[in-house]
Short mmCIF file of C-alpha atoms in Angstrom, two decimals:
data_model
loop_
_atom_site.label_atom_id
_atom_site.label_comp_id
_atom_site.label_asym_id
_atom_site.label_seq_id
_atom_site.Cartn_x
_atom_site.Cartn_y
_atom_site.Cartn_z
CA UNK A 1 -5.37 25.46 37.55
CA UNK A 2 -5.64 22.52 39.93
CA UNK A 3 -6.86 20.42 37.01
CA UNK A 4 -3.77 21.24 34.96
CA UNK A 5 -1.40 20.54 37.86
CA UNK A 6 -3.05 17.16 38.33
CA UNK A 7 -2.76 16.36 34.63
CA UNK A 8 0.88 17.38 34.63
CA UNK A 9 1.58 15.11 37.58
CA UNK A 10 0.03 12.18 35.74
CA UNK A 11 2.07 12.89 32.59
CA UNK A 12 5.26 13.20 34.65
CA UNK A 13 4.67 9.99 36.59
CA UNK A 14 3.68 7.85 33.60
CA UNK A 15 6.38 9.31 31.34
CA UNK A 16 9.07 8.73 33.95
CA UNK A 17 8.05 5.12 34.56
CA UNK A 18 7.89 4.46 30.79
CA UNK A 19 11.30 6.06 30.36
CA UNK A 20 12.80 3.88 33.08
CA UNK A 21 11.09 0.77 31.74
CA UNK A 22 12.45 1.28 28.21
CA UNK A 23 15.86 2.50 29.39
CA UNK A 24 16.58 -1.12 30.16
CA UNK A 25 16.46 -1.68 26.39
CA UNK A 26 18.34 1.46 25.39
CA UNK A 27 20.73 -0.48 23.16
CA UNK A 28 17.65 -1.44 21.12
CA UNK A 29 17.02 2.26 20.48
CA UNK A 30 20.67 2.71 19.64
CA UNK A 31 20.27 0.39 16.63
CA UNK A 32 18.98 3.57 14.96
CA UNK A 33 22.43 5.16 15.26
CA UNK A 34 23.62 2.59 12.74
CA UNK A 35 20.47 2.09 10.65
CA UNK A 36 19.55 5.78 10.16
CA UNK A 37 22.92 6.89 8.73
CA UNK A 38 23.22 3.74 6.55
CA UNK A 39 19.86 4.45 4.88
CA UNK A 40 20.97 8.04 4.53
CA UNK A 41 24.19 7.03 2.76
CA UNK A 42 22.13 5.07 0.20
CA UNK A 43 19.84 8.09 -0.31
CA UNK A 44 22.89 10.32 -0.63
CA UNK A 45 24.34 8.31 -3.51
CA UNK A 46 20.97 7.78 -5.20
CA UNK A 47 20.12 11.47 -5.26
CA UNK A 48 23.66 12.54 -6.13
CA UNK A 49 23.49 10.55 -9.40
CA UNK A 50 19.82 11.37 -10.04
CA UNK A 51 20.64 15.09 -9.82
CA UNK A 52 23.71 14.84 -12.05
CA UNK A 53 23.30 17.58 -14.65
CA UNK A 54 20.12 18.90 -13.01
CA UNK A 55 19.85 21.77 -10.58
CA UNK A 56 16.33 21.07 -9.39
CA UNK A 57 13.70 18.32 -9.50
CA UNK A 58 10.07 19.18 -8.79
CA UNK A 59 11.26 22.46 -7.33
CA UNK A 60 13.77 20.87 -4.92
CA UNK A 61 17.54 21.23 -5.11
CA UNK A 62 19.95 18.44 -4.15
CA UNK A 63 20.92 20.08 -0.87
CA UNK A 64 17.24 20.50 0.06
CA UNK A 65 16.56 16.88 -0.88
CA UNK A 66 19.35 15.64 1.41
CA UNK A 67 18.15 17.89 4.21
CA UNK A 68 14.63 16.54 3.60
CA UNK A 69 15.74 12.91 4.09
CA UNK A 70 17.83 13.83 7.12
CA UNK A 71 14.93 15.74 8.65
CA UNK A 72 12.29 13.06 7.98
CA UNK A 73 14.59 10.49 9.61
CA UNK A 74 15.05 12.68 12.69
CA UNK A 75 11.35 13.62 12.90
CA UNK A 76 10.58 9.91 12.73
CA UNK A 77 12.61 9.39 15.92
CA UNK A 78 10.69 12.13 17.72
CA UNK A 79 7.19 11.14 16.61
CA UNK A 80 7.49 7.33 16.44
CA UNK A 81 4.41 5.67 17.84
CA UNK A 82 2.97 2.24 18.50
CA UNK A 83 -0.28 3.17 20.25
CA UNK A 84 -2.16 1.11 17.62
CA UNK A 85 -0.23 -2.07 18.39
CA UNK A 86 -0.47 -1.50 22.13
CA UNK A 87 -4.21 -0.83 22.17
CA UNK A 88 -4.96 -3.81 19.95
CA UNK A 89 -2.93 -6.02 22.27
CA UNK A 90 -4.78 -4.67 25.34
CA UNK A 91 -8.19 -5.27 23.74
CA UNK A 92 -7.34 -8.72 22.41
CA UNK A 93 -5.94 -9.96 25.70
CA UNK A 94 -8.67 -8.28 27.79
CA UNK A 95 -6.07 -6.24 29.69
CA UNK A 96 -7.83 -3.09 28.55
CA UNK A 97 -10.30 -3.63 31.38
CA UNK A 98 -7.76 -2.49 33.96
CA UNK A 99 -7.39 0.78 32.03
CA UNK A 100 -11.13 1.24 31.58
CA UNK A 101 -11.46 1.13 35.37
CA UNK A 102 -8.82 3.80 36.05
CA UNK A 103 -9.87 7.41 36.59
CA UNK A 104 -7.81 8.51 33.59
CA UNK A 105 -8.58 8.52 29.89
CA UNK A 106 -6.57 5.72 28.25
CA UNK A 107 -5.55 7.94 25.33
CA UNK A 108 -4.09 10.43 27.79
CA UNK A 109 -2.22 7.56 29.44
CA UNK A 110 -0.95 6.52 25.98
CA UNK A 111 0.15 10.10 25.31
CA UNK A 112 2.07 10.22 28.59
CA UNK A 113 3.71 6.88 27.79
CA UNK A 114 4.67 8.16 24.37
CA UNK A 115 6.29 11.25 25.89
CA UNK A 116 8.47 9.09 28.14
CA UNK A 117 9.31 6.71 25.32
CA UNK A 118 10.25 9.53 22.96
CA UNK A 119 12.43 11.31 25.49
CA UNK A 120 14.47 8.13 25.32
CA UNK A 121 14.30 8.35 21.48
CA UNK A 122 15.49 11.95 21.69
CA UNK A 123 18.55 11.00 23.74
CA UNK A 124 19.55 7.74 22.07
CA UNK A 125 18.32 8.18 18.49
CA UNK A 126 17.70 11.83 17.63
CA UNK A 127 20.78 13.47 19.14
CA UNK A 128 23.41 10.92 17.95
CA UNK A 129 21.95 10.88 14.42
CA UNK A 130 21.75 14.69 14.35
CA UNK A 131 25.46 14.87 15.21
CA UNK A 132 26.29 12.30 12.53
CA UNK A 133 24.29 14.18 9.88
CA UNK A 134 25.77 17.55 10.80
CA UNK A 135 29.39 16.73 11.63
CA UNK A 136 30.11 13.67 9.47
CA UNK A 137 27.81 14.10 6.46
CA UNK A 138 27.99 17.93 6.68
CA UNK A 139 24.26 18.28 5.96
CA UNK A 140 22.63 21.59 6.75
CA UNK A 141 20.21 20.65 9.52
CA UNK A 142 19.46 24.17 10.75
CA UNK A 143 15.69 24.75 10.62
CA UNK A 144 14.49 27.80 8.66
CA UNK A 145 12.65 28.93 11.78
CA UNK A 146 13.16 27.18 15.13
CA UNK A 147 9.80 28.17 16.61
CA UNK A 148 7.61 26.97 13.74
CA UNK A 149 9.68 23.81 13.32
CA UNK A 150 9.22 22.86 17.00
CA UNK A 151 5.46 23.58 16.87
CA UNK A 152 5.06 21.56 13.66
CA UNK A 153 7.01 18.58 15.03
CA UNK A 154 4.94 18.73 18.24
CA UNK A 155 1.75 18.68 16.17
CA UNK A 156 3.09 15.76 14.12
CA UNK A 157 3.80 13.99 17.42
CA UNK A 158 0.13 14.37 18.41
CA UNK A 159 -1.18 13.61 14.91
CA UNK A 160 0.69 10.31 14.77
CA UNK A 161 -0.69 9.35 18.19
CA UNK A 162 -4.32 10.22 17.35
CA UNK A 163 -4.19 8.43 13.99
CA UNK A 164 -2.54 5.32 15.38
CA UNK A 165 -4.85 5.26 18.39
CA UNK A 166 -7.87 5.45 16.10
CA UNK A 167 -6.53 2.55 14.04
CA UNK A 168 -5.92 0.67 17.28
CA UNK A 169 -9.58 1.13 18.26
CA UNK A 170 -10.69 -1.03 15.30
CA UNK A 171 -9.73 -3.89 17.65
CA UNK A 172 -12.93 -3.23 19.63
CA UNK A 173 -14.85 -4.43 16.56
CA UNK A 174 -12.40 -6.79 14.87
CA UNK A 175 -10.43 -8.16 17.87
CA UNK A 176 -7.61 -9.37 15.63
CA UNK A 177 -7.02 -6.21 13.62
CA UNK A 178 -3.42 -6.84 12.56
CA UNK A 179 -4.47 -6.77 8.89
CA UNK A 180 -6.02 -3.30 9.19
CA UNK A 181 -2.86 -2.11 10.90
CA UNK A 182 -0.62 -3.45 8.19
CA UNK A 183 -2.65 -1.80 5.44
CA UNK A 184 -2.69 1.48 7.34
CA UNK A 185 1.06 1.41 8.02
CA UNK A 186 1.69 0.68 4.35
CA UNK A 187 -0.41 3.67 3.26
CA UNK A 188 1.15 5.88 5.91
CA UNK A 189 4.70 4.94 4.95
CA UNK A 190 4.04 5.92 1.33
CA UNK A 191 1.76 8.93 1.66
CA UNK A 192 3.30 10.63 4.70
CA UNK A 193 6.34 11.60 2.64
CA UNK A 194 8.79 9.25 4.33
CA UNK A 195 9.49 7.38 1.08
CA UNK A 196 9.96 10.41 -1.17
CA UNK A 197 8.77 14.07 -1.02
CA UNK A 198 5.09 14.15 -1.94
CA UNK A 199 5.74 16.59 -4.82
CA UNK A 200 7.14 13.59 -6.75
CA UNK A 201 3.71 11.95 -6.93
CA UNK A 202 1.48 12.47 -10.00
CA UNK A 203 -0.49 15.76 -9.90
CA UNK A 204 -3.93 14.18 -9.41
CA UNK A 205 -2.68 12.08 -6.48
CA UNK A 206 -1.07 15.14 -4.89
CA UNK A 207 -4.47 16.89 -4.91
CA UNK A 208 -5.97 13.87 -3.20
CA UNK A 209 -3.15 13.80 -0.62
CA UNK A 210 -3.93 17.41 0.31
CA UNK A 211 -7.11 16.12 1.96
CA UNK A 212 -5.64 13.07 3.67
CA UNK A 213 -4.11 13.24 7.17
CA UNK A 214 -0.88 11.44 6.25
CA UNK A 215 1.09 14.51 5.13
CA UNK A 216 0.81 16.08 8.59
CA UNK A 217 2.83 13.24 10.14
CA UNK A 218 6.03 13.69 8.17
CA UNK A 219 5.88 15.81 5.00
CA UNK A 220 4.48 18.99 6.58
CA UNK A 221 6.92 19.14 9.54
CA UNK A 222 9.83 18.35 7.19
CA UNK A 223 8.85 21.15 4.80
CA UNK A 224 8.25 23.57 7.70
CA UNK A 225 11.76 22.66 8.88
CA UNK A 226 13.16 23.43 5.42
CA UNK A 227 11.10 26.61 5.27
CA UNK A 228 8.77 26.29 2.30
CA UNK A 229 5.67 24.22 1.68
CA UNK A 230 4.21 23.18 -1.69
CA UNK A 231 1.84 20.36 -2.59
CA UNK A 232 -0.33 19.92 -5.69
CA UNK A 233 0.77 23.36 -6.88
CA UNK A 234 -0.50 24.94 -3.65
CA UNK A 235 2.17 26.94 -1.85
CA UNK A 236 1.50 28.22 1.64
CA UNK A 237 3.44 30.47 3.99
CA UNK A 238 4.78 28.55 6.99
CA UNK A 239 2.40 30.03 9.63
CA UNK A 240 -0.57 29.12 7.43
CA UNK A 241 0.42 25.47 6.89
CA UNK A 242 1.21 25.05 10.60
CA UNK A 243 -2.23 26.52 11.36
CA UNK A 244 -3.80 24.05 8.96
CA UNK A 245 -1.83 21.26 10.62
CA UNK A 246 -3.19 22.35 14.02
CA UNK A 247 -6.77 22.27 12.66
CA UNK A 248 -6.15 18.80 11.18
CA UNK A 249 -4.83 17.57 14.55
CA UNK A 250 -7.88 19.01 16.36
CA UNK A 251 -10.30 17.37 13.89
CA UNK A 252 -8.48 14.03 14.22
CA UNK A 253 -8.61 14.33 18.01
CA UNK A 254 -12.38 14.94 17.91
CA UNK A 255 -12.96 11.97 15.57
CA UNK A 256 -10.73 9.83 17.78
CA UNK A 257 -12.73 10.84 20.88
CA UNK A 258 -16.04 10.09 19.12
CA UNK A 259 -14.83 6.60 18.15
CA UNK A 260 -13.48 6.10 21.70
CA UNK A 261 -16.97 6.74 23.13
CA UNK A 262 -18.51 4.29 20.66
CA UNK A 263 -15.82 1.78 21.65
CA UNK A 264 -16.59 2.15 25.34
CA UNK A 265 -20.23 1.30 24.64
CA UNK A 266 -19.06 -1.79 22.84
CA UNK A 267 -16.35 -2.99 25.21
CA UNK A 268 -17.52 -5.82 27.41
CA UNK A 269 -14.29 -6.55 29.28
CA UNK A 270 -14.57 -10.30 29.20
CA UNK A 271 -11.52 -12.35 29.97
CA UNK A 272 -9.32 -9.96 31.91
CA UNK B 1 22.65 -39.75 7.85
CA UNK B 2 21.88 -37.48 4.89
CA UNK B 3 18.76 -39.53 4.21
CA UNK B 4 17.54 -38.90 7.75
CA UNK B 5 18.05 -35.16 7.39
CA UNK B 6 16.22 -35.07 4.06
CA UNK B 7 13.33 -37.02 5.59
CA UNK B 8 13.11 -34.60 8.52
CA UNK B 9 13.21 -31.64 6.15
CA UNK B 10 10.37 -33.05 4.02
CA UNK B 11 8.30 -33.74 7.15
CA UNK B 12 8.83 -30.14 8.29
CA UNK B 13 7.68 -28.83 4.90
CA UNK B 14 4.54 -30.97 5.18
CA UNK B 15 3.80 -29.65 8.67
CA UNK B 16 4.32 -26.08 7.53
CA UNK B 17 1.91 -26.56 4.62
CA UNK B 18 -0.68 -28.13 6.94
CA UNK B 19 -0.38 -25.17 9.34
CA UNK B 20 -0.87 -22.73 6.48
CA UNK B 21 -3.93 -24.68 5.33
CA UNK B 22 -5.46 -24.64 8.82
CA UNK B 23 -5.64 -20.84 8.83
CA UNK B 24 -6.04 -20.56 5.07
CA UNK B 25 -8.02 -17.29 5.03
CA UNK B 26 -5.40 -15.61 7.21
CA UNK B 27 -2.70 -17.17 5.02
CA UNK B 28 -4.29 -15.89 1.80
CA UNK B 29 -4.93 -12.40 3.19
CA UNK B 30 -1.39 -12.15 4.56
CA UNK B 31 0.04 -13.16 1.22
CA UNK B 32 -2.26 -10.87 -0.71
CA UNK B 33 -1.24 -7.84 1.39
CA UNK B 34 2.40 -8.83 1.04
CA UNK B 35 2.05 -9.22 -2.73
CA UNK B 36 0.39 -5.82 -3.12
CA UNK B 37 2.87 -4.06 -0.85
CA UNK B 38 5.75 -5.54 -2.80
CA UNK B 39 4.39 -4.54 -6.15
CA UNK B 40 4.41 -1.05 -4.64
CA UNK B 41 8.02 -1.47 -3.52
CA UNK B 42 9.62 -0.10 -6.74
CA UNK B 43 7.40 2.98 -6.40
CA UNK B 44 10.39 5.04 -5.31
CA UNK B 45 12.22 4.20 -8.54
CA UNK B 46 9.07 4.76 -10.64
CA UNK B 47 8.58 8.22 -9.12
CA UNK B 48 12.21 9.18 -9.76
CA UNK B 49 11.92 8.17 -13.42
CA UNK B 50 8.41 9.70 -13.58
CA UNK B 51 9.86 13.07 -12.61
CA UNK B 52 12.16 12.99 -15.66
CA UNK B 53 15.30 11.98 -13.75
CA UNK B 54 17.19 8.68 -14.01
CA UNK B 55 20.16 6.61 -12.89
CA UNK B 56 22.73 7.36 -15.63
CA UNK B 57 23.08 4.45 -18.13
CA UNK B 58 20.20 2.52 -16.51
CA UNK B 59 16.73 2.38 -18.02
CA UNK B 60 13.69 2.17 -15.73
CA UNK B 61 13.06 -1.48 -16.56
CA UNK B 62 16.68 -2.42 -15.94
CA UNK B 63 16.48 -0.96 -12.42
CA UNK B 64 13.10 -2.64 -11.89
CA UNK B 65 14.70 -5.95 -12.85
CA UNK B 66 17.33 -5.55 -10.11
CA UNK B 67 14.59 -4.82 -7.57
CA UNK B 68 12.46 -7.73 -8.82
CA UNK B 69 15.38 -10.14 -8.38
CA UNK B 70 16.08 -8.68 -4.95
CA UNK B 71 12.45 -9.22 -3.88
CA UNK B 72 12.35 -12.79 -5.24
CA UNK B 73 15.55 -13.64 -3.39
CA UNK B 74 14.18 -12.10 -0.18
CA UNK B 75 10.96 -14.11 -0.61
CA UNK B 76 12.80 -17.41 -0.95
CA UNK B 77 15.13 -16.59 1.94
CA UNK B 78 12.19 -15.61 4.16
CA UNK B 79 10.44 -18.91 3.46
CA UNK B 80 13.55 -20.98 4.14
CA UNK B 81 15.54 -19.12 6.82
CA UNK B 82 13.62 -16.22 8.32
CA UNK B 83 12.21 -18.22 11.23
CA UNK B 84 15.64 -19.18 12.59
CA UNK B 85 16.22 -15.79 14.22
CA UNK B 86 12.80 -15.63 15.88
CA UNK B 87 12.89 -19.26 17.03
CA UNK B 88 16.40 -18.85 18.46
CA UNK B 89 15.45 -15.59 20.14
CA UNK B 90 12.36 -17.16 21.71
CA UNK B 91 14.34 -20.18 22.95
CA UNK B 92 17.01 -17.94 24.48
CA UNK B 93 14.45 -15.73 26.24
CA UNK B 94 12.44 -18.67 27.53
CA UNK B 95 15.49 -20.77 28.29
CA UNK B 96 14.10 -23.62 26.22
CA UNK B 97 17.00 -24.10 23.82
CA UNK B 98 18.01 -27.20 25.79
CA UNK B 99 14.94 -28.95 24.41
CA UNK B 100 16.38 -28.47 20.92
CA UNK B 101 19.94 -29.28 21.96
CA UNK B 102 19.04 -32.70 23.36
CA UNK B 103 17.45 -33.80 20.08
CA UNK B 104 19.64 -36.20 18.07
CA UNK B 105 19.94 -33.78 15.13
CA UNK B 106 22.03 -30.72 14.42
CA UNK B 107 20.58 -27.75 16.32
CA UNK B 108 20.89 -25.24 13.46
CA UNK B 109 19.42 -27.71 10.99
CA UNK B 110 16.49 -28.44 13.26
CA UNK B 111 15.75 -24.76 13.89
CA UNK B 112 15.94 -24.00 10.16
CA UNK B 113 13.80 -26.95 9.10
CA UNK B 114 11.16 -26.52 11.78
CA UNK B 115 10.63 -22.84 11.00
CA UNK B 116 10.02 -23.08 7.25
CA UNK B 117 7.06 -20.82 6.65
CA UNK B 118 5.24 -20.23 3.43
CA UNK B 119 3.75 -16.90 4.48
CA UNK B 120 6.39 -15.12 2.39
CA UNK B 121 5.28 -16.71 -0.85
CA UNK B 122 3.45 -13.45 -1.60
CA UNK B 123 6.80 -11.69 -1.39
CA UNK B 124 8.30 -14.02 -3.98
CA UNK B 125 5.25 -13.71 -6.25
CA UNK B 126 5.34 -9.90 -5.92
CA UNK B 127 8.95 -9.98 -7.13
CA UNK B 128 8.04 -12.39 -9.90
CA UNK B 129 5.29 -10.05 -11.16
CA UNK B 130 7.75 -7.13 -11.43
CA UNK B 131 10.28 -9.50 -13.03
CA UNK B 132 7.78 -10.58 -15.70
CA UNK B 133 6.76 -6.96 -16.31
CA UNK B 134 10.38 -5.81 -16.74
CA UNK B 135 11.63 -8.77 -18.81
CA UNK B 136 10.15 -7.81 -22.23
CA UNK B 137 11.84 -4.39 -22.06
CA UNK B 138 15.39 -5.66 -21.70
CA UNK B 139 17.52 -6.94 -24.57
CA UNK B 140 17.65 -10.54 -25.82
CA UNK B 141 18.58 -13.09 -23.17
CA UNK B 142 20.80 -16.03 -24.15
CA UNK B 143 20.88 -19.45 -22.47
CA UNK B 144 24.34 -18.63 -21.10
CA UNK B 145 22.90 -15.53 -19.45
CA UNK B 146 20.12 -17.61 -17.88
CA UNK B 147 22.69 -20.09 -16.52
CA UNK B 148 24.77 -17.22 -15.12
CA UNK B 149 21.62 -15.79 -13.59
CA UNK B 150 20.77 -19.07 -11.84
CA UNK B 151 24.28 -19.45 -10.39
CA UNK B 152 24.42 -15.83 -9.20
CA UNK B 153 20.85 -15.94 -7.85
CA UNK B 154 21.63 -19.05 -5.78
CA UNK B 155 24.77 -17.35 -4.49
CA UNK B 156 22.55 -14.45 -3.44
CA UNK B 157 20.27 -16.85 -1.54
CA UNK B 158 23.43 -18.13 0.22
CA UNK B 159 24.17 -14.56 1.35
CA UNK B 160 20.64 -14.27 2.71
CA UNK B 161 21.14 -17.57 4.55
CA UNK B 162 24.39 -16.28 6.03
CA UNK B 163 22.65 -13.10 7.17
CA UNK B 164 19.84 -15.09 8.85
CA UNK B 165 22.31 -17.29 10.72
CA UNK B 166 24.48 -14.35 11.79
CA UNK B 167 21.35 -12.60 13.10
CA UNK B 168 20.32 -15.73 14.99
CA UNK B 169 23.85 -16.02 16.44
CA UNK B 170 23.70 -12.36 17.50
CA UNK B 171 20.50 -13.02 19.43
CA UNK B 172 22.47 -15.27 21.83
CA UNK B 173 24.25 -12.18 23.16
CA UNK B 174 21.84 -9.37 22.29
CA UNK B 175 18.89 -11.02 23.98
CA UNK B 176 15.37 -10.15 22.89
CA UNK B 177 16.31 -7.37 20.50
CA UNK B 178 13.64 -7.44 17.80
CA UNK B 179 15.52 -4.73 15.91
CA UNK B 180 18.44 -6.97 14.90
CA UNK B 181 16.92 -7.49 11.40
CA UNK B 182 16.80 -3.72 10.84
CA UNK B 183 20.60 -3.60 10.95
CA UNK B 184 20.88 -6.09 8.10
CA UNK B 185 17.88 -4.65 6.24
CA UNK B 186 19.74 -1.37 6.01
CA UNK B 187 22.87 -3.08 4.65
CA UNK B 188 20.78 -5.11 2.19
CA UNK B 189 19.34 -1.83 0.90
CA UNK B 190 22.58 -1.34 -1.06
CA UNK B 191 21.84 -4.46 -3.10
CA UNK B 192 18.66 -2.96 -4.59
CA UNK B 193 20.40 -0.39 -6.78
CA UNK B 194 22.99 -0.37 -9.57
CA UNK B 195 26.34 -0.67 -7.81
CA UNK B 196 28.09 1.90 -10.01
CA UNK B 197 26.16 4.70 -8.28
CA UNK B 198 28.04 4.02 -5.04
CA UNK B 199 31.58 4.97 -4.06
CA UNK B 200 34.19 2.30 -4.94
CA UNK B 201 34.83 1.55 -1.26
CA UNK B 202 31.14 0.89 -0.66
CA UNK B 203 30.65 -1.25 -3.77
CA UNK B 204 33.78 -3.22 -2.77
CA UNK B 205 32.22 -3.79 0.65
CA UNK B 206 28.84 -4.83 -0.82
CA UNK B 207 30.52 -7.16 -3.34
CA UNK B 208 33.14 -8.91 -1.22
CA UNK B 209 32.70 -8.33 2.52
CA UNK B 210 28.94 -8.53 3.08
CA UNK B 211 28.07 -9.43 -0.52
CA UNK B 212 24.54 -8.01 -0.63
CA UNK B 213 25.13 -6.91 -4.25
CA UNK B 214 24.66 -10.60 -5.09
CA UNK B 215 21.11 -10.53 -3.74
CA UNK B 216 19.75 -8.24 -6.44
CA UNK B 217 22.30 -6.45 -8.56
CA UNK B 218 24.68 -9.11 -9.90
CA UNK B 219 22.04 -11.69 -10.97
CA UNK B 220 20.01 -8.97 -12.72
CA UNK B 221 23.16 -7.60 -14.37
CA UNK B 222 23.87 -11.06 -15.81
CA UNK B 223 20.48 -11.05 -17.57
CA UNK B 224 21.21 -7.58 -18.89
CA UNK B 225 24.63 -8.64 -20.22
CA UNK B 226 26.26 -6.23 -17.78
CA UNK B 227 27.87 -8.81 -15.49
CA UNK B 228 31.65 -8.42 -15.43
CA UNK B 229 34.40 -10.44 -13.77
CA UNK B 230 33.56 -8.86 -10.39
CA UNK B 231 30.21 -10.68 -10.36
CA UNK B 232 31.89 -14.07 -10.72
CA UNK B 233 34.74 -13.31 -8.35
CA UNK B 234 32.08 -12.32 -5.78
CA UNK B 235 30.60 -15.85 -5.81
CA UNK B 236 33.33 -17.12 -3.49
CA UNK B 237 32.74 -14.49 -0.78
CA UNK B 238 29.03 -15.41 -0.89
CA UNK B 239 29.72 -19.02 0.06
CA UNK B 240 32.31 -17.97 2.62
CA UNK B 241 29.76 -15.59 4.10
CA UNK B 242 27.17 -18.38 4.37
CA UNK B 243 29.78 -20.63 6.01
CA UNK B 244 30.69 -17.82 8.40
CA UNK B 245 27.03 -17.70 9.45
CA UNK B 246 27.01 -21.45 10.17
CA UNK B 247 30.30 -21.33 12.11
CA UNK B 248 29.26 -18.29 14.12
CA UNK B 249 25.99 -19.96 15.12
CA UNK B 250 27.81 -23.17 16.13
CA UNK B 251 30.32 -21.12 18.11
CA UNK B 252 27.49 -19.40 19.99
CA UNK B 253 25.93 -22.80 20.74
CA UNK B 254 29.26 -23.87 22.27
CA UNK B 255 29.31 -20.75 24.44
CA UNK B 256 25.67 -21.21 25.43
CA UNK B 257 25.04 -22.10 29.02
CA UNK B 258 21.60 -23.37 29.94
CA UNK B 259 20.01 -21.66 32.87
CA UNK B 260 17.47 -24.20 33.89
CA UNK B 261 14.85 -23.81 31.18
#
């Protein structure tokens, strides 16, 4: 119990400081209040004409498609992460040494920072855009099941952190790993479902995507939000896909920890 | 006077090429990644058409042509103007703009010339690849159409220039906000698709107010024989928009107060 209380204190302290630090730049977050709805307007017109004369495409109706894009935008605000960039910067500049010396796992520190940063995202990006989608665009943004939707978004939050952190750790070997990051971000932007629902990809690719971690960042939580999950012809009840998402997060966390231990053996801390 | 400016510009191009050659592996890799990621850019459109749906009255290759032109225009604009925002932002944050202001050349010209960067050539080539792929599938192209295309394409580059300068001017007030480009990226997004899919108010806005339709749609439409009077009327707002960018930047320079950089 004492252990948990101590952990909670650390999360609270780091999250609060991060929140305060980034609050100074809250207008930067508020750029999303303009950008998110503008992208949505483009999607609205695109899909309205694409659906003309059709009731469903790949099993999705127009209203579901619009909800999907609204939801992926909002989930993006809650799960946004730059642990990869941050870790690479710390390793390259040697500043990581100060974290290696602290009696706290750096990934846990990064998680706490992310919580603080995303509370800010919740207030200045998520809530305003949710109101715009619901009250101005009249999009149905009510999740099919609140409980499962919250769990799935929370898991996506962790998944994005673990994946990005693992990519960030390539800096221990490559030092300047910006290229790896760019390739990863490109793949993630396409295969997480942010571009288009994954059911639009060719069948063979969909089967492949079933086994990749990307779908758990955006596509799975969005489909859990809507209330039905299908990929590569595989349909799953919501509790089952959320369970699978939890397993995927746990596996990613274990891999991330394994690579972290290898990294610590490698890190020499020169130049801090 | 003009001769001096041309000479400075040529020198800046030479320096930029030398810089790129110094880190040539990085330069090549950067461009390669950019080229690949931009060939993937029309994926969204491909997947829509792949699922049996379409934009009414637009074939896949016609839409790809719009997106190819858009990417080429973005590539050219990135090479020529993209650095202005980041250079201005850095000078404002560090308080070093005075160093530029005391030089005996126009501040905006100097910032533009000294930040030419060829790292976006991959972007242009990516667009060119899609352009070449789409071209055989569209109808015959006459010389008149090509001339129209060139005029409209250059007008589109003017719009991109205007956007870059307006962004740079914004960074005088909105200090250190690296998300300024996102605002304009989202508006530019309208220029990537056939304008008749949007509501009249929106297409009016994207043709005459912030004429992003000129970046991709109008030049491509001219090659497809679909350019109407609107495309040519929209040329004037493009130049006015570019001028507005220049005036806004100069106005911000006048308001600028050095703080001891």
